CSV table of C-alpha atoms and ligand atoms in Angstrom, one decimal:
chain,number,residue,atom,x,y,z
A,1,UNK,CA,0.0,-0.1,0.0
A,2,UNK,CA,2.8,2.3,1.3
A,3,UNK,CA,4.2,2.3,-2.3
A,4,UNK,CA,1.0,2.5,-3.7
A,5,UNK,CA,1.0,6.1,-2.0
A,6,UNK,CA,4.4,7.1,-2.6
A,7,UNK,CA,4.2,6.1,-6.5
A,8,UNK,CA,0.6,8.2,-6.5
A,9,UNK,CA,2.1,11.4,-4.9
A,10,UNK,CA,5.4,10.6,-7.0
A,11,UNK,CA,3.4,11.2,-10.4
A,12,UNK,CA,1.1,13.8,-9.0
A,13,UNK,CA,4.1,16.3,-7.5
A,14,UNK,CA,6.5,15.0,-10.0
A,15,UNK,CA,9.6,14.7,-7.6
A,16,UNK,CA,10.7,11.0,-5.6
A,17,UNK,CA,8.2,10.5,-2.6
A,18,UNK,CA,9.5,7.5,-0.6
A,19,UNK,CA,8.3,6.6,2.8
A,20,UNK,CA,9.5,4.5,5.5
A,21,UNK,CA,8.9,2.8,9.1
A,22,UNK,CA,10.6,4.1,12.1
A,23,UNK,CA,13.4,2.0,11.7
A,24,UNK,CA,14.2,3.3,8.1
A,25,UNK,CA,12.9,0.5,6.4
A,26,UNK,CA,11.7,1.7,2.7
A,27,UNK,CA,8.0,0.8,2.8
A,28,UNK,CA,7.6,2.3,-0.5
A,29,UNK,CA,10.1,-0.3,-2.2
A,30,UNK,CA,11.1,2.4,-5.1
A,31,UNK,CA,14.4,1.5,-5.5
A,32,UNK,CA,16.6,4.6,-6.2
A,33,UNK,CA,19.9,5.2,-6.4
A,34,UNK,CA,19.6,8.3,-4.0
A,35,UNK,CA,17.0,6.9,-1.5
A,36,UNK,CA,18.8,7.0,1.5
A,37,UNK,CA,21.7,10.2,1.3
A,38,UNK,CA,21.7,11.3,4.8
A,39,UNK,CA,20.8,9.2,8.1
A,40,UNK,CA,20.8,12.4,10.3
A,41,UNK,CA,17.5,13.8,8.2
A,42,UNK,CA,16.1,10.4,8.5
A,43,UNK,CA,17.0,10.8,12.6
A,44,UNK,CA,15.4,14.0,12.8
A,45,UNK,CA,12.3,12.8,11.1
A,46,UNK,CA,12.3,9.8,13.8
A,47,UNK,CA,11.8,12.3,16.1
A,48,UNK,CA,9.0,13.5,15.0
A,49,UNK,CA,11.2,16.9,13.9
A,50,UNK,CA,10.7,18.2,9.8
A,51,UNK,CA,14.4,17.8,8.5
A,52,UNK,CA,16.0,18.4,5.0
A,53,UNK,CA,19.4,18.6,3.4
A,54,UNK,CA,20.4,20.4,0.4
A,55,UNK,CA,22.5,18.2,-1.6
A,56,UNK,CA,24.8,19.3,-4.7
A,57,UNK,CA,25.8,16.9,-7.1
A,58,UNK,CA,27.3,16.9,-10.8
A,59,UNK,CA,25.7,20.7,-11.0
A,60,UNK,CA,22.4,19.5,-9.9
A,61,UNK,CA,20.8,20.7,-6.5
A,62,UNK,CA,18.2,18.0,-4.9
A,63,UNK,CA,16.4,19.1,-1.5
A,64,UNK,CA,16.1,15.9,0.7
A,65,UNK,CA,12.6,16.2,3.1
A,66,UNK,CA,11.9,14.0,5.6
A,67,UNK,CA,8.7,14.4,7.1
A,68,UNK,CA,7.4,12.1,10.5
A,69,UNK,CA,4.0,10.5,9.8
A,70,UNK,CA,2.6,11.1,13.4
A,71,UNK,CA,-0.5,8.9,15.2
A,72,UNK,CA,-1.3,10.0,18.8
A,73,UNK,CA,1.7,11.8,19.0
A,74,UNK,CA,4.0,8.7,18.0
A,75,UNK,CA,5.8,8.8,15.0
A,76,UNK,CA,5.2,5.6,12.7
A,77,UNK,CA,7.0,6.3,9.6
A,78,UNK,CA,8.4,8.8,7.6
A,79,UNK,CA,7.8,10.6,4.2
A,80,UNK,CA,11.0,11.1,2.3
A,81,UNK,CA,10.9,13.7,-0.5
A,82,UNK,CA,13.1,14.4,-3.0
A,83,UNK,CA,12.7,17.8,-5.2
A,84,UNK,CA,15.2,18.5,-7.8
A,85,UNK,CA,15.2,22.7,-7.8
A,86,UNK,CA,18.3,22.9,-9.9
A,87,UNK,CA,16.4,25.0,-12.1
A,88,UNK,CA,15.4,27.8,-9.3
A,89,UNK,CA,19.2,27.4,-7.9
A,90,UNK,CA,20.5,28.8,-11.0
A,91,UNK,CA,18.1,30.9,-11.5
A,92,UNK,CA,18.9,32.5,-8.0
A,93,UNK,CA,22.5,32.3,-8.6
A,94,UNK,CA,21.8,34.0,-11.8
A,95,UNK,CA,20.1,36.5,-9.9
A,96,UNK,CA,22.8,36.9,-7.2
A,97,UNK,CA,25.4,37.8,-10.4
A,98,UNK,CA,23.2,40.1,-11.9
A,99,UNK,CA,22.5,41.9,-8.8
A,100,UNK,CA,26.3,42.2,-8.0
A,101,UNK,CA,26.8,43.2,-11.6
A,102,UNK,CA,24.6,46.2,-10.9
A,103,UNK,CA,25.9,46.8,-7.6
A,104,UNK,CA,29.6,47.0,-9.3
A,105,UNK,CA,28.3,49.5,-12.2
A,106,UNK,CA,26.3,51.6,-9.0
A,107,UNK,CA,29.8,51.9,-7.4
A,108,UNK,CA,31.3,52.3,-10.6
A,109,UNK,CA,29.4,55.3,-11.2
A,110,UNK,CA,29.1,56.7,-7.9
A,111,UNK,CA,33.0,56.8,-8.0
A,112,UNK,CA,32.9,58.6,-11.5
A,113,UNK,CA,29.8,60.8,-10.3
A,114,UNK,CA,31.9,61.8,-7.3
A,115,UNK,CA,35.2,62.0,-9.2
A,116,UNK,CA,33.4,64.8,-11.4
A,117,UNK,CA,31.7,66.7,-8.8
A,118,UNK,CA,34.6,67.2,-6.6
A,119,UNK,CA,36.4,68.2,-10.2
A,120,UNK,CA,33.6,70.5,-10.4
A,121,UNK,CA,34.2,71.8,-7.0
A,122,UNK,CA,37.8,71.5,-6.6
A,123,UNK,CA,38.6,73.7,-10.5
A,124,UNK,CA,36.9,76.7,-9.3
A,125,UNK,CA,38.1,77.1,-6.2
A,126,UNK,CA,41.5,76.6,-7.8
A,127,UNK,CA,40.8,79.4,-9.8
A,128,UNK,CA,40.0,81.3,-7.3
A,129,UNK,CA,42.8,80.6,-5.3
A,130,UNK,CA,45.0,81.7,-8.6
A,131,UNK,CA,42.6,84.8,-8.8
A,132,UNK,CA,43.4,86.1,-4.7
A,133,UNK,CA,47.1,85.6,-5.6
A,134,UNK,CA,47.2,87.2,-8.8
A,135,UNK,CA,45.2,90.3,-7.0
A,136,UNK,CA,47.5,89.6,-3.9
A,137,UNK,CA,50.5,90.8,-5.8
A,138,UNK,CA,48.4,94.0,-7.5
A,139,UNK,CA,46.8,93.0,-10.2
A,140,UNK,CA,43.4,94.5,-9.7
A,141,UNK,CA,42.7,94.3,-13.4
A,142,UNK,CA,42.9,89.5,-13.7
A,143,UNK,CA,39.5,88.5,-14.2
A,144,UNK,CA,38.0,86.2,-11.8
A,145,UNK,CA,35.7,83.9,-14.4
A,146,UNK,CA,33.6,82.0,-12.4
A,147,UNK,CA,30.0,81.7,-13.3
A,148,UNK,CA,28.7,78.5,-11.4
A,149,UNK,CA,25.4,79.2,-9.1
A,150,UNK,CA,26.5,77.3,-6.3
A,151,UNK,CA,28.3,78.9,-3.3
A,152,UNK,CA,31.7,78.7,-4.9
A,153,UNK,CA,30.1,81.1,-8.0
A,154,UNK,CA,28.3,83.3,-4.9
A,155,UNK,CA,32.0,83.6,-3.1
A,156,UNK,CA,33.6,84.4,-6.6
A,157,UNK,CA,30.9,87.4,-7.4
A,158,UNK,CA,31.3,88.9,-3.5
A,159,UNK,CA,35.1,88.7,-4.4
A,160,UNK,CA,34.8,90.3,-7.6
A,161,UNK,CA,32.7,93.0,-5.8
A,162,UNK,CA,35.5,93.4,-3.1
A,163,UNK,CA,38.0,93.5,-6.0
A,164,UNK,CA,36.2,96.2,-7.7
A,165,UNK,CA,36.1,98.2,-4.7
A,166,UNK,CA,39.5,98.2,-4.1
A,167,UNK,CA,40.4,98.9,-7.9
A,168,UNK,CA,37.7,102.1,-6.9
A,169,UNK,CA,39.6,102.8,-3.6
A,170,UNK,CA,43.0,102.7,-5.4
A,171,UNK,CA,41.6,105.1,-8.2
A,172,UNK,CA,40.4,107.7,-5.9
A,173,UNK,CA,44.0,107.4,-3.8
A,174,UNK,CA,45.3,107.7,-7.1
A,175,UNK,CA,43.4,111.0,-8.9
A,176,UNK,CA,44.0,112.5,-5.0
A,177,UNK,CA,47.7,111.9,-5.0
A,178,UNK,CA,47.9,113.5,-8.6
A,179,UNK,CA,45.7,116.0,-8.0
A,180,UNK,CA,47.6,117.2,-4.9
A,181,UNK,CA,51.2,116.6,-6.8
A,182,UNK,CA,49.5,119.0,-9.1
A,183,UNK,CA,48.6,121.6,-6.8
A,184,UNK,CA,51.9,121.1,-5.2
A,185,UNK,CA,53.5,121.7,-8.4
A,186,UNK,CA,50.9,125.0,-8.7
A,187,UNK,CA,51.9,126.4,-5.6
A,188,UNK,CA,55.3,126.2,-6.0
A,189,UNK,CA,55.0,127.8,-9.6
A,190,UNK,CA,52.7,130.4,-8.2
A,191,UNK,CA,55.7,131.3,-5.2
A,192,UNK,CA,58.1,131.3,-7.5
A,193,UNK,CA,56.6,133.7,-9.7
A,194,UNK,CA,55.4,136.0,-6.9
A,195,UNK,CA,59.1,136.2,-5.5
A,196,UNK,CA,60.1,136.9,-9.0
A,197,UNK,CA,57.5,139.3,-9.6
A,198,UNK,CA,58.7,140.9,-6.3
A,199,UNK,CA,62.1,140.9,-7.0
A,200,UNK,CA,62.3,143.2,-10.5
A,201,UNK,CA,60.0,146.0,-8.8
A,202,UNK,CA,62.6,146.0,-5.6
A,203,UNK,CA,65.4,145.9,-7.9
A,204,UNK,CA,64.3,149.0,-9.8
A,205,UNK,CA,63.2,150.7,-6.8
A,206,UNK,CA,66.6,149.9,-5.2
A,207,UNK,CA,68.7,150.7,-8.2
A,208,UNK,CA,66.3,154.4,-8.5
A,209,UNK,CA,67.0,154.9,-4.8
A,210,UNK,CA,70.9,154.3,-4.4
A,211,UNK,CA,71.3,156.8,-7.9
A,212,UNK,CA,69.3,159.4,-6.0
A,213,UNK,CA,71.2,159.0,-3.1
A,214,UNK,CA,74.4,159.3,-4.5
A,215,UNK,CA,73.5,162.5,-6.9
A,216,UNK,CA,71.0,163.7,-5.1
A,217,UNK,CA,69.0,166.8,-6.6
A,218,UNK,CA,72.0,167.3,-9.3
A,219,UNK,CA,69.9,166.0,-12.4
A,220,UNK,CA,66.3,166.7,-11.7
A,221,UNK,CA,65.4,164.9,-14.8
A,222,UNK,CA,67.0,162.0,-13.7
A,223,UNK,CA,65.8,162.9,-10.2
A,224,UNK,CA,62.1,162.8,-11.4
A,225,UNK,CA,62.4,159.8,-13.7
A,226,UNK,CA,63.6,158.0,-11.1
A,227,UNK,CA,60.5,159.3,-7.8
A,228,UNK,CA,58.4,158.6,-10.8
A,229,UNK,CA,59.4,154.7,-11.2
A,230,UNK,CA,59.7,154.4,-7.4
A,231,UNK,CA,56.5,155.0,-6.8
A,232,UNK,CA,54.9,153.5,-9.9
A,233,UNK,CA,56.7,149.9,-8.9
A,234,UNK,CA,55.4,150.5,-4.9
A,235,UNK,CA,52.4,151.1,-6.3
A,236,UNK,CA,52.4,148.1,-8.7
A,237,UNK,CA,54.4,146.0,-5.5
A,238,UNK,CA,51.4,146.9,-3.3
A,239,UNK,CA,49.1,145.5,-5.4
A,240,UNK,CA,50.5,142.3,-6.1
A,241,UNK,CA,50.9,141.9,-2.4
A,242,UNK,CA,46.8,142.5,-2.4
A,243,UNK,CA,46.1,140.3,-5.3
A,244,UNK,CA,48.5,137.6,-4.5
A,245,UNK,CA,46.6,137.7,-0.6
A,246,UNK,CA,43.0,137.6,-2.0
A,247,UNK,CA,44.5,134.5,-4.6
A,248,UNK,CA,46.1,132.2,-1.1
A,249,UNK,CA,42.7,133.0,0.2
A,250,UNK,CA,41.4,131.3,-2.3
A,251,UNK,CA,43.4,128.3,-2.2
A,252,UNK,CA,43.3,128.2,1.4
A,253,UNK,CA,39.0,128.4,1.1
A,254,UNK,CA,39.4,131.3,3.7
A,255,UNK,CA,37.9,133.6,1.6
A,256,UNK,CA,34.4,134.5,3.0
A,257,UNK,CA,31.9,135.3,0.6
A,258,UNK,CA,28.6,137.3,1.9
A,259,UNK,CA,26.0,135.8,-0.5
A,260,UNK,CA,22.8,137.7,-0.6
A,261,UNK,CA,20.5,139.0,-3.5
A,262,UNK,CA,22.6,141.6,-5.2
A,263,UNK,CA,20.9,143.8,-7.9
A,264,UNK,CA,23.1,143.5,-10.5
A,265,UNK,CA,22.0,146.0,-13.1
A,266,UNK,CA,22.7,149.0,-10.6
A,267,UNK,CA,26.1,146.9,-9.8
A,268,UNK,CA,27.1,147.0,-12.7
A,269,UNK,CA,25.9,151.0,-14.0
A,270,UNK,CA,27.8,152.1,-11.0
A,271,UNK,CA,31.2,150.2,-11.2
A,272,UNK,CA,30.8,151.5,-15.2
A,273,UNK,CA,30.6,155.0,-14.2
A,274,UNK,CA,33.4,154.9,-11.4
A,275,UNK,CA,35.8,153.1,-14.5
A,276,UNK,CA,34.7,156.3,-16.6
A,277,UNK,CA,37.1,158.5,-14.8
A,278,UNK,CA,40.2,156.0,-15.9
A,279,UNK,CA,38.7,155.3,-18.8
A,280,UNK,CA,38.5,159.1,-20.0
A,281,UNK,CA,42.1,159.4,-19.7
A,282,UNK,CA,42.9,157.3,-22.5
A,283,UNK,CA,40.0,159.0,-24.4
A,284,UNK,CA,37.8,156.2,-23.9
A,285,UNK,CA,34.0,155.9,-23.5
A,286,UNK,CA,32.4,153.1,-21.6
A,287,UNK,CA,29.5,152.8,-22.9
A,288,UNK,CA,26.9,151.0,-20.1
A,289,UNK,CA,24.2,149.1,-22.0
A,290,UNK,CA,22.1,147.2,-18.8
A,291,UNK,CA,19.0,145.9,-18.8
A,292,UNK,CA,17.3,146.5,-15.8
A,293,UNK,CA,16.1,144.6,-12.6
A,294,UNK,CA,19.0,142.2,-13.4
A,295,UNK,CA,18.9,140.3,-10.0
A,296,UNK,CA,21.4,137.6,-8.9
A,297,UNK,CA,22.5,135.8,-5.4
A,298,UNK,CA,26.2,136.3,-4.9
A,299,UNK,CA,29.0,138.7,-3.3
A,300,UNK,CA,28.9,142.3,-3.8
A,301,UNK,CA,32.1,143.8,-3.7
A,302,UNK,CA,33.3,139.8,-5.4
A,303,UNK,CA,31.2,140.4,-7.9
A,304,UNK,CA,32.1,144.3,-8.5
A,305,UNK,CA,35.9,143.1,-8.5
A,306,UNK,CA,35.1,141.0,-11.8
A,307,UNK,CA,33.7,144.1,-13.7
A,308,UNK,CA,36.1,146.5,-12.3
A,309,UNK,CA,39.0,143.9,-13.5
A,310,UNK,CA,37.7,143.4,-16.9
A,311,UNK,CA,36.9,147.0,-17.7
A,312,UNK,CA,40.7,148.2,-16.5
A,313,UNK,CA,41.7,145.3,-18.8
A,314,UNK,CA,39.7,146.8,-21.9
A,315,UNK,CA,41.1,150.2,-20.7
A,316,UNK,CA,44.6,148.9,-20.6
A,317,UNK,CA,44.8,147.0,-23.8
A,318,UNK,CA,42.2,149.0,-25.6
A,319,UNK,CA,42.8,151.7,-28.2
A,320,UNK,CA,42.9,155.0,-27.2
A,321,UNK,CA,40.1,157.0,-28.2
A,322,UNK,CA,38.0,154.1,-28.4
A,323,UNK,CA,34.7,152.8,-27.3
A,324,UNK,CA,34.4,149.8,-24.4
A,325,UNK,CA,30.9,148.4,-24.7
A,326,UNK,CA,29.6,146.5,-21.3
A,327,UNK,CA,26.3,144.8,-21.5
A,328,UNK,CA,24.6,142.8,-19.8
A,329,UNK,CA,21.0,140.8,-20.4
A,330,UNK,CA,18.8,138.1,-19.1
A,331,UNK,CA,18.3,134.9,-21.4
A,332,UNK,CA,16.1,132.4,-19.5
A,333,UNK,CA,17.2,132.2,-16.0
A,334,UNK,CA,20.9,133.2,-17.0
A,335,UNK,CA,22.7,136.2,-16.9
A,336,UNK,CA,25.3,137.7,-19.5
A,337,UNK,CA,27.2,140.2,-19.5
A,338,UNK,CA,29.9,141.3,-22.1
A,339,UNK,CA,33.1,143.9,-21.9
A,340,UNK,CA,34.4,144.5,-25.5
A,341,UNK,CA,36.7,146.5,-26.5
A,342,UNK,CA,38.5,147.6,-30.1
A,343,UNK,CA,42.1,147.1,-29.4
A,344,UNK,CA,45.5,145.1,-29.6
A,345,UNK,CA,43.3,141.4,-28.9
A,346,UNK,CA,45.0,138.6,-27.7
A,347,UNK,CA,46.9,136.1,-30.0
A,348,UNK,CA,44.6,132.5,-30.4
A,349,UNK,CA,47.7,131.1,-28.9
A,350,UNK,CA,47.4,132.6,-25.4
A,351,UNK,CA,43.6,132.6,-25.0
A,352,UNK,CA,44.3,129.3,-23.1
A,353,UNK,CA,47.1,130.5,-20.5
A,354,UNK,CA,45.2,133.9,-19.8
A,355,UNK,CA,43.9,132.7,-16.3
A,356,UNK,CA,47.0,131.4,-15.2
A,357,UNK,CA,48.6,133.4,-12.2
A,358,UNK,CA,51.4,136.2,-13.3
A,359,UNK,CA,50.8,135.2,-17.4
A,360,UNK,CA,50.8,138.6,-19.4
A,361,UNK,CA,51.7,138.7,-23.2
A,362,UNK,CA,54.2,141.4,-23.3
A,363,UNK,CA,55.4,142.0,-20.0
A,364,UNK,CA,57.0,145.4,-21.0
A,365,UNK,CA,54.1,146.7,-22.1
A,366,UNK,CA,51.7,145.7,-19.2
A,367,UNK,CA,54.4,146.3,-16.3
A,368,UNK,CA,54.3,149.7,-17.9
A,369,UNK,CA,50.0,150.1,-16.8
A,370,UNK,CA,51.3,148.5,-13.9
A,371,UNK,CA,50.4,145.1,-14.4
A,372,UNK,CA,50.8,141.9,-12.8
A,373,UNK,CA,49.0,139.1,-14.3
A,374,UNK,CA,46.8,138.4,-11.9
A,375,UNK,CA,43.5,140.2,-13.1
A,376,UNK,CA,41.9,137.2,-14.7
A,377,UNK,CA,43.3,134.1,-12.3
A,378,UNK,CA,41.0,136.8,-9.9
A,379,UNK,CA,38.1,136.9,-12.0
A,380,UNK,CA,37.8,133.5,-13.0
A,381,UNK,CA,38.2,132.2,-9.2
A,382,UNK,CA,35.4,134.7,-8.4
A,383,UNK,CA,33.4,133.5,-11.1
A,384,UNK,CA,33.6,129.9,-10.3
A,385,UNK,CA,32.7,130.3,-6.9
A,386,UNK,CA,29.3,131.5,-8.4
A,387,UNK,CA,28.7,128.9,-10.6
A,388,UNK,CA,29.4,131.2,-13.9
A,389,UNK,CA,31.5,130.4,-16.4
A,390,UNK,CA,34.4,133.2,-18.5
A,391,UNK,CA,34.7,133.0,-22.1
A,392,UNK,CA,37.2,135.2,-24.0
A,393,UNK,CA,36.8,136.1,-27.8
A,394,UNK,CA,39.6,137.6,-29.4
A,395,UNK,CA,40.7,139.1,-32.7
A,396,UNK,CA,44.5,140.2,-33.1
A,397,UNK,CA,43.8,144.3,-33.6
A,398,UNK,CA,40.2,144.0,-33.9
A,399,UNK,CA,39.8,143.9,-30.1
A,400,UNK,CA,38.8,141.3,-27.3
A,401,UNK,CA,35.3,140.3,-25.7
A,402,UNK,CA,34.8,138.6,-22.5
A,403,UNK,CA,31.6,136.8,-21.6
A,404,UNK,CA,29.9,135.9,-18.4
A,405,UNK,CA,27.2,133.7,-17.8
A,406,UNK,CA,25.8,133.9,-14.6
A,407,UNK,CA,22.4,132.0,-13.4
A,408,UNK,CA,20.1,134.7,-12.6
A,409,UNK,CA,17.6,134.8,-9.7
A,410,UNK,CA,14.0,135.4,-10.6
A,411,UNK,CA,15.0,137.6,-14.1
A,412,UNK,CA,12.2,135.6,-16.2
B,501,ATP,N1,41.0,143.2,-23.3
B,501,ATP,C1,42.1,142.9,-23.5
B,501,ATP,N2,42.8,143.2,-24.6
B,501,ATP,C2,44.2,142.8,-24.8
B,501,ATP,N3,45.0,141.9,-23.7
B,501,ATP,C3,44.4,141.7,-22.5
B,501,ATP,C4,43.0,142.0,-22.7
B,501,ATP,N4,43.0,141.3,-21.1
B,501,ATP,C5,43.6,140.8,-20.6
B,501,ATP,N5,45.0,141.0,-22.0
B,501,ATP,C6,46.2,140.2,-21.5
B,501,ATP,O1,46.1,139.4,-21.1
B,501,ATP,C7,46.8,139.4,-19.9
B,501,ATP,C8,46.5,139.1,-18.2
B,501,ATP,O2,45.6,139.5,-18.4
B,501,ATP,P1,44.9,140.3,-16.5
B,501,ATP,O3,43.9,140.7,-16.4
B,501,ATP,O4,45.1,138.9,-15.5
B,501,ATP,O5,46.9,141.0,-15.9
B,501,ATP,P2,46.7,142.0,-16.2
B,501,ATP,O6,45.9,142.7,-16.5
B,501,ATP,O7,48.1,142.4,-17.0
B,501,ATP,O8,47.4,142.7,-14.6
B,501,ATP,P3,46.4,142.9,-13.4
B,501,ATP,O9,44.9,142.8,-14.2
B,501,ATP,O10,47.2,141.6,-12.7
B,501,ATP,O11,46.6,144.0,-13.2
B,501,ATP,C9,47.7,140.6,-19.9
B,501,ATP,O12,48.4,140.8,-19.3
B,501,ATP,C10,47.3,141.2,-20.9
B,501,ATP,O13,48.2,140.6,-22.2
B,502,MG,MG1,43.9,142.9,-15.8
C-alpha cells in the first residue's frame, strides 16, 4: 500500500516520494540510487522533526526533506521527499550575479560621479585661489571668470565686488595723489613767480634810490624819472601783494563770501561810472547797455571786482580814443555780461593761458601799465565761486570780448 501511495504522490508532485518506517525500512519499495542519502535527516524525522538537506551533486541541486508521520503523537513512519531545485537555484545564482554586477556598476557610477563632482567643486576653488594670488600681487585687473550658481559662485561674486571696491578706492587715492602733486607743483610755480615778480620792482626801486642818494638833486630830470618809477613800482608791488593775498585766500578757502541777493544791473552801472574816470584819461568812452532789474545771488564786492578787472583790461589794452562796450542782459534764467573793447586783441595761442597767475602777453607793455598778471586769475576764481563761466573771444588788432555767464535770480 505504501508503494502505491508513494507512486501516486510521486506522479502527482513530479518528484520522488519514499515512505519509511521508524526503523528506516523502505516501505515504498521504490529502488532509487539516491534513496538514502543522509541518516541525520531520517533520524530527525524519527524524532518527530521535519528535517531537510540540500544536496549538490554534479551541478544539480536536490532537496531531501523528511517528514514524520504521526499517530497519537507517536512517529509511525517517515515520508521522504526529493525535489530537484537545480533550475531555481541556478536562476537564483544568476539573479545574485546580476545583483552583484549591478552593485559594481552602481559603485563605479558613484565613483565617477563623485570624481566629476569633486573636480567640479575644486576647479573653481583653484581658479579662485589663483585669482586671489594674482590680486594679492597687485594685479587688480585680472579676471575672475567663475559663473557657477553655487556657493563658490557666490563667493567669487562677492570677491569680484570686493576687488572692484578696492580698485575704485585705489583710483580715488591715485587721483587724489595726482591732484595733490599738481596742486603742489602749481603752488611752487605760483610762489616762484611771486618771488620773481616782487624782485623786479624791488630791484628798480633800489637802483633808483641808490643813484638818487648818490647824485641828490643834481640831475633834476633823472630825479623826477626816478621818483616816478619808485612810486609806480611801489604801487604795483602793493597791488601785487594785495592780489597774491587774495589768491592765497582762495586757495586755502579762507576767503569768506557774503552771499545775498544783489541788484546786478545797478552794480554794473555804478562800476562803469567809476571806471569812466580812468577811461577818459585814455579818451575811452564806456558804453553801458544794462538791462534793468538783473538780480543775482552773490557777493556784491567780489562781483564788483570782476567788472572792475575786466573794464580795467579793456582800458589798458584797448585803443586810445575808442569805445568799450559793457552789456548785461538775461536769457531765460541766465545773466550774460559782455565787455568788449577795440584794441590790440589777444593771439589765439595765448587765450588758454590768460587765467594762469602772472601770465602777461607782453611783460614790458603791461608793466608800464602797472599790471601784475593776476586780474583774470582772480576773475575766474570769483566767477566759478558764483557757479558761472568766463569765456574770452579775441581777434588780434580788432579787439576782445569777455563773456560772463551766471545763473540769475528770478529774472523770468
Ligand atoms: N582786453 C584785453 N585785450 C588785450 N589783451 C588782454 C585783455 N585782457 C587781458 N589781456 C592780456 O592778458 C593778460 C592777463 O590779464 P590780467 O588781467 O590777468 O593781467 P594784467 O591785466 O596784466 O594785470 P592785472 O590785471 O593783475 O593788473 C594781460 O597782461 C594782457 O596781456
Ligand atoms: Mg588785468
